[in-house]
Amino acid sequence: MLKFHRDTGSPLMVNAYPYFSYKAKNLDYAVFRPNAGVYDAAAKLNYTSMFDAQMDAVCTAMKKLGYGDVEIAVGEAGWPTEADAGQVGVGVEEARDFNAGMMRVVSGGKGTPLMPGKSFETYIFSLFDENQKPLPIAERHFGIFNPDFTPKYDLGLLTQSPSPTPSPNPSPKPSPSPSPKPSPSGGGKWCVAKAGADATDLQNNINYACGYVDCKPIQSGGACFNPNTVASHAAYVMNAYYQANGRHDYDCDFKGTGVVTSNDPTVNFWSQPWAAALIADMILFDFTWWARDHSSRRWRHKVSVQHK
């Protein structure tokens, strides 16, 4: 089959369905929500998305068979909005988070850990619910639109046309990928961490968002590395992710640890709920390095005295 795809230049169609593999304990991993990730010891990569892991598993298998040059397309993937009573992890929010996250991966140009920079032809399952399908109930509710064509949830698929008539010469090129860096102006909206957010949750936010935005500025030697604290790095990364993905409110949720503000955090710094905590981190950071340096000078002094 793979030889046929190579000979014809056609892609292998893969039905990537984290829905059929998830459990309540790894729901965040399955629906592109912030999580600590799953470390793949063989690949030496940390995956924060089950979808990425599934796609890379197919890629690895194809390479081992000698067909790593064959393109991969997503034949169908989706998440239901309703299921049997008591089933955890099924609803409008989960469906929205999964499909929005998948769209970022397949169309954003970032690709997966083993296929960086790749875009994938992808078909979301499905357009409408199918009430005549057999049980379980979830099989009937993968639709992203209601019967009257209104969306069940916002995926950014419908946009208001500036004119009632389409452009006579539409551009054949897709829209460029969003900038991985936050907008200087923020478009009047910014994403900040909620006051009192747990450090572990903020680190998970960093792990997750860095899979989609450029995090070099918070790495050692980067412009935003200091102060080297979780709160400071999360403040940069959460807003970078929010700005790069179109400033939707749900892109700043971060499992309830983020909040959208209309106050520019770079201007009205002291009005931000996290300002005091960040300043405390900065003071602690500076004091720690002062103490280390001071201790080092004292140690060098003692050594020099002993050698006299």
Coordinates of C-alpha atoms in Angstrom, one line a residue:
M1 CA 0.0 0.0 0.0
L2 CA 2.8 2.4 0.9
K3 CA 4.5 1.6 -2.4
F4 CA 1.3 2.6 -4.2
H5 CA 1.2 5.9 -2.4
R6 CA 4.9 6.6 -3.3
D7 CA 4.3 5.6 -6.9
T8 CA 1.2 7.8 -7.2
G9 CA 2.4 10.7 -5.1
S10 CA -0.6 10.4 -2.9
P11 CA -0.7 10.7 0.9
L12 CA -1.4 8.0 3.4
M13 CA -4.7 8.9 5.1
V14 CA -4.6 8.4 8.9
N15 CA -7.6 8.6 11.2
A16 CA -6.0 10.1 14.3
Y17 CA -8.5 9.8 17.2
P18 CA -7.2 10.5 20.7
Y19 CA -10.8 10.3 21.7
F20 CA -10.7 6.5 21.4
S21 CA -7.6 6.3 23.6
Y22 CA -8.1 8.8 26.3
K23 CA -8.9 8.2 30.0
A24 CA -10.1 10.7 32.6
K25 CA -6.6 11.0 34.0
N26 CA -5.0 12.0 30.7
L27 CA -7.9 14.1 29.3
D28 CA -5.8 17.3 29.2
Y29 CA -3.1 15.5 27.2
A30 CA -5.8 14.3 24.7
V31 CA -7.5 17.6 24.1
F32 CA -4.5 20.0 23.8
R33 CA -4.9 21.5 27.3
P34 CA -1.8 22.5 29.3
N35 CA -0.2 19.4 30.9
A36 CA 3.2 18.1 32.0
G37 CA 3.4 15.9 29.0
V38 CA 4.5 12.3 28.4
Y39 CA 8.2 11.6 27.9
D40 CA 9.1 9.3 25.0
A41 CA 12.4 7.7 26.2
A42 CA 13.1 6.2 22.7
A43 CA 12.7 9.5 20.9
K44 CA 13.9 11.6 23.8
L45 CA 11.0 13.9 23.3
N46 CA 8.3 15.2 25.7
Y47 CA 4.8 15.1 24.1
T48 CA 2.1 17.4 25.5
S49 CA -0.4 16.2 22.8
M50 CA -1.7 12.7 22.2
F51 CA -2.5 13.8 18.6
D52 CA 1.2 14.7 18.0
A53 CA 2.3 11.3 19.5
Q54 CA -0.1 9.4 17.3
M55 CA 1.0 11.2 14.1
D56 CA 4.7 10.7 15.0
A57 CA 4.1 7.0 15.7
V58 CA 2.8 6.6 12.2
C59 CA 5.7 8.6 10.8
T60 CA 8.2 6.4 12.8
A61 CA 6.6 3.2 11.5
M62 CA 6.7 4.4 7.9
K63 CA 10.4 5.3 8.2
K64 CA 11.2 1.9 9.5
L65 CA 9.5 0.4 6.5
G66 CA 11.5 2.6 4.2
Y67 CA 8.7 4.9 3.2
G68 CA 9.5 8.0 5.2
D69 CA 9.1 10.1 2.1
V70 CA 5.4 9.4 1.7
E71 CA 3.2 12.3 2.9
I72 CA 0.7 11.8 5.7
A73 CA -2.8 13.3 5.7
V74 CA -5.5 13.2 8.4
G75 CA -8.5 11.5 6.9
E76 CA -10.6 12.3 9.9
A77 CA -10.4 13.3 13.5
G78 CA -12.8 14.9 15.9
W79 CA -14.3 14.9 19.4
P80 CA -18.0 14.4 20.4
T81 CA -20.1 17.0 22.3
E82 CA -22.4 14.4 23.9
A83 CA -22.0 10.9 25.3
D84 CA -23.5 8.4 27.6
A85 CA -24.4 9.7 31.1
G86 CA -21.4 9.7 33.4
Q87 CA -18.7 9.7 30.7
V88 CA -16.0 12.1 31.7
G89 CA -14.3 14.3 29.1
V90 CA -17.1 14.7 26.5
G91 CA -18.8 18.1 26.0
V92 CA -18.7 21.3 24.0
E93 CA -15.6 22.6 25.7
E94 CA -13.6 19.4 25.2
A95 CA -14.7 19.2 21.5
R96 CA -13.7 22.8 21.0
D97 CA -10.3 22.4 22.7
F98 CA -9.4 19.3 20.7
N99 CA -10.4 20.6 17.3
A100 CA -8.9 24.1 17.9
G101 CA -5.7 22.5 19.1
M102 CA -5.6 20.1 16.1
M103 CA -6.1 22.9 13.7
R104 CA -3.1 24.8 15.2
V105 CA -0.9 21.7 14.6
V106 CA -2.0 20.8 11.1
S107 CA -2.3 24.3 9.6
G108 CA 0.0 26.5 11.7
G109 CA 3.2 25.3 10.0
K110 CA 4.8 24.1 13.2
G111 CA 4.2 20.4 12.7
T112 CA 4.9 17.7 15.2
P113 CA 8.1 17.0 17.2
L114 CA 9.3 14.4 14.6
M115 CA 7.8 16.4 11.6
P116 CA 8.6 20.0 12.4
G117 CA 7.5 22.7 10.0
K118 CA 4.9 20.4 8.4
S119 CA 1.3 21.1 7.5
F120 CA -1.2 18.3 7.0
E121 CA -4.2 18.1 4.8
T122 CA -6.9 17.4 7.4
Y123 CA -10.6 16.6 7.5
I124 CA -12.5 17.3 10.7
F125 CA -15.2 14.8 11.6
S126 CA -17.8 15.8 11.3
L127 CA -19.9 18.7 9.8
F128 CA -23.2 17.7 11.5
D129 CA -24.4 15.2 14.0
E130 CA -25.8 11.9 12.8
N131 CA -28.8 11.0 14.9
Q132 CA -29.4 7.7 13.0
K133 CA -26.1 6.1 13.8
P134 CA -26.1 3.2 16.2
L135 CA -25.0 3.5 19.9
P136 CA -23.0 4.6 21.8
I137 CA -24.5 8.0 21.9
A138 CA -21.1 9.7 21.3
E139 CA -21.0 8.3 17.8
R140 CA -24.0 10.5 16.9
H141 CA -22.5 13.8 18.2
F142 CA -19.3 14.6 16.5
G143 CA -20.8 17.5 14.5
I144 CA -19.3 21.0 14.7
F145 CA -22.5 22.7 13.4
N146 CA -26.2 22.6 14.4
P147 CA -28.8 21.6 11.8
D148 CA -29.5 25.4 11.2
F149 CA -25.8 25.9 10.2
T150 CA -25.0 27.8 13.4
P151 CA -21.7 26.6 15.0
K152 CA -21.9 24.6 18.2
Y153 CA -18.7 26.3 19.3
D154 CA -16.3 28.9 18.0
L155 CA -13.4 27.5 15.9
G156 CA -12.8 30.6 13.9
L157 CA -14.1 28.9 10.8
L158 CA -16.8 31.5 10.1
T159 CA -15.7 35.1 9.5
Q160 CA -17.8 38.2 8.5
S161 CA -17.1 39.2 4.9
P162 CA -16.3 42.9 4.5
S163 CA -18.4 42.9 1.4
P164 CA -21.6 41.1 0.3
T165 CA -19.8 40.0 -2.9
P166 CA -16.7 37.9 -2.9
S167 CA -13.4 39.2 -4.3
P168 CA -13.1 38.6 -8.0
N169 CA -9.5 37.6 -7.6
P170 CA -9.1 35.6 -4.4
S171 CA -5.5 34.9 -3.4
P172 CA -4.6 31.2 -3.9
K173 CA -2.2 31.4 -1.0
P174 CA -3.2 30.5 2.5
S175 CA -3.0 33.1 5.3
P176 CA 0.5 33.3 6.8
S177 CA 1.1 31.6 10.1
P178 CA 0.6 33.8 13.1
S179 CA 3.7 35.3 14.6
P180 CA 5.1 33.3 17.5
K181 CA 5.9 36.5 19.4
P182 CA 3.2 38.5 21.2
S183 CA 2.0 41.6 19.6
P184 CA 3.5 44.7 21.1
S185 CA 0.1 46.4 21.3
G186 CA -1.7 43.2 22.3
G187 CA -4.7 44.4 20.2
G188 CA -6.1 45.9 23.4
K189 CA -6.2 42.5 25.1
W190 CA -3.5 40.5 27.0
C191 CA -3.3 37.2 28.8
V192 CA -1.9 37.2 32.3
A193 CA -1.7 34.6 35.1
K194 CA -4.3 34.7 37.8
A195 CA -3.2 35.8 41.2
G196 CA -2.3 32.8 43.4
A197 CA -1.8 30.4 40.4
D198 CA 0.1 27.3 41.5
A199 CA 3.7 27.1 40.3
T200 CA 3.2 23.6 39.1
D201 CA 0.3 24.7 37.0
L202 CA 2.3 27.6 35.6
Q203 CA 5.2 25.2 34.7
N204 CA 2.7 23.0 32.9
N205 CA 1.5 26.1 31.0
I206 CA 5.0 26.8 29.9
N207 CA 5.6 23.1 28.8
Y208 CA 2.4 23.2 26.8
A209 CA 2.7 26.7 25.2
C210 CA 6.3 26.2 24.2
G211 CA 5.1 23.5 21.8
Y212 CA 3.4 26.2 19.8
V213 CA 5.3 29.5 20.3
D214 CA 9.0 30.5 20.3
C215 CA 10.3 30.2 23.8
K216 CA 13.9 31.1 23.1
P217 CA 13.4 34.5 24.9
I218 CA 12.9 32.7 28.2
Q219 CA 15.8 30.3 27.7
S220 CA 19.3 30.9 29.1
G221 CA 20.7 33.9 27.4
G222 CA 17.4 35.1 26.1
A223 CA 16.0 38.6 26.5
C224 CA 13.4 37.5 29.0
F225 CA 15.3 34.8 30.8
N226 CA 15.8 36.9 33.9
P227 CA 14.4 36.8 36.4
N228 CA 14.7 33.0 36.1
T229 CA 11.4 32.2 37.8
V230 CA 8.4 30.2 36.8
A231 CA 6.1 33.2 37.4
S232 CA 8.1 35.4 35.1
H233 CA 8.5 32.8 32.3
A234 CA 4.8 31.9 32.5
A235 CA 3.8 35.5 32.2
Y236 CA 5.7 35.8 28.9
V237 CA 4.7 32.4 27.4
M238 CA 1.0 32.6 28.2
N239 CA 0.6 35.9 26.6
A240 CA 2.7 34.9 23.6
Y241 CA 0.5 31.9 23.0
Y242 CA -2.7 34.0 23.4
Q243 CA -1.5 36.6 21.0
A244 CA -0.2 34.1 18.4
N245 CA -3.5 32.2 18.3
G246 CA -5.8 35.1 17.6
R247 CA -6.6 36.4 21.1
H248 CA -9.6 34.1 21.8
D249 CA -10.7 34.0 25.4
Y250 CA -10.3 30.3 25.5
D251 CA -6.7 30.6 24.4
C252 CA -6.0 32.3 27.8
D253 CA -7.9 29.8 30.0
F254 CA -4.9 27.5 30.8
K255 CA -7.1 25.3 33.0
G256 CA -8.4 28.3 34.9
T257 CA -5.0 29.8 35.6
G258 CA -5.1 32.6 33.0
V259 CA -7.3 35.6 32.6
V260 CA -7.7 38.2 29.8
T261 CA -7.1 41.8 30.7
S262 CA -7.6 45.0 28.8
N263 CA -4.9 46.7 30.9
D264 CA -1.5 46.6 29.2
P265 CA 0.7 44.8 31.7
T266 CA 3.8 46.6 30.5
V267 CA 2.1 50.0 31.3
N268 CA -0.1 49.5 34.2
F269 CA 2.2 47.0 35.9
W270 CA 1.2 47.6 39.5
S271 CA -2.5 47.1 38.7
Q272 CA -1.9 43.5 37.7
P273 CA -2.9 40.8 40.2
W274 CA 0.4 39.0 39.7
A275 CA 2.7 42.0 40.0
A276 CA 3.4 41.7 43.7
A277 CA 4.3 38.0 43.3
L278 CA 6.5 38.7 40.3
I279 CA 8.4 41.5 42.2
A280 CA 8.8 39.1 45.1
D281 CA 10.3 36.5 42.8
M282 CA 12.6 39.2 41.3
I283 CA 13.8 40.3 44.7
L284 CA 14.4 36.7 45.8
F285 CA 16.2 36.0 42.5
D286 CA 18.5 39.1 42.9
F287 CA 19.1 38.3 46.6
T288 CA 20.0 34.7 45.8
W289 CA 22.6 35.7 43.3
W290 CA 24.0 38.5 45.6
A291 CA 24.3 35.9 48.4
R292 CA 26.1 33.5 46.1
D293 CA 28.5 36.2 44.8
H294 CA 29.1 37.5 48.3
S295 CA 29.7 34.0 49.6
S296 CA 32.1 33.4 46.7
R297 CA 34.1 36.5 47.5
R298 CA 34.4 35.5 51.1
W299 CA 35.5 32.1 50.2
R300 CA 38.2 33.5 47.8
H301 CA 39.3 35.8 50.6
K302 CA 39.7 32.9 53.0
V303 CA 41.6 30.8 50.5
S304 CA 44.0 33.7 49.8
V305 CA 44.6 34.2 53.6
Q306 CA 45.4 30.5 54.0
H307 CA 48.0 30.7 51.3
K308 CA 49.9 33.6 52.8

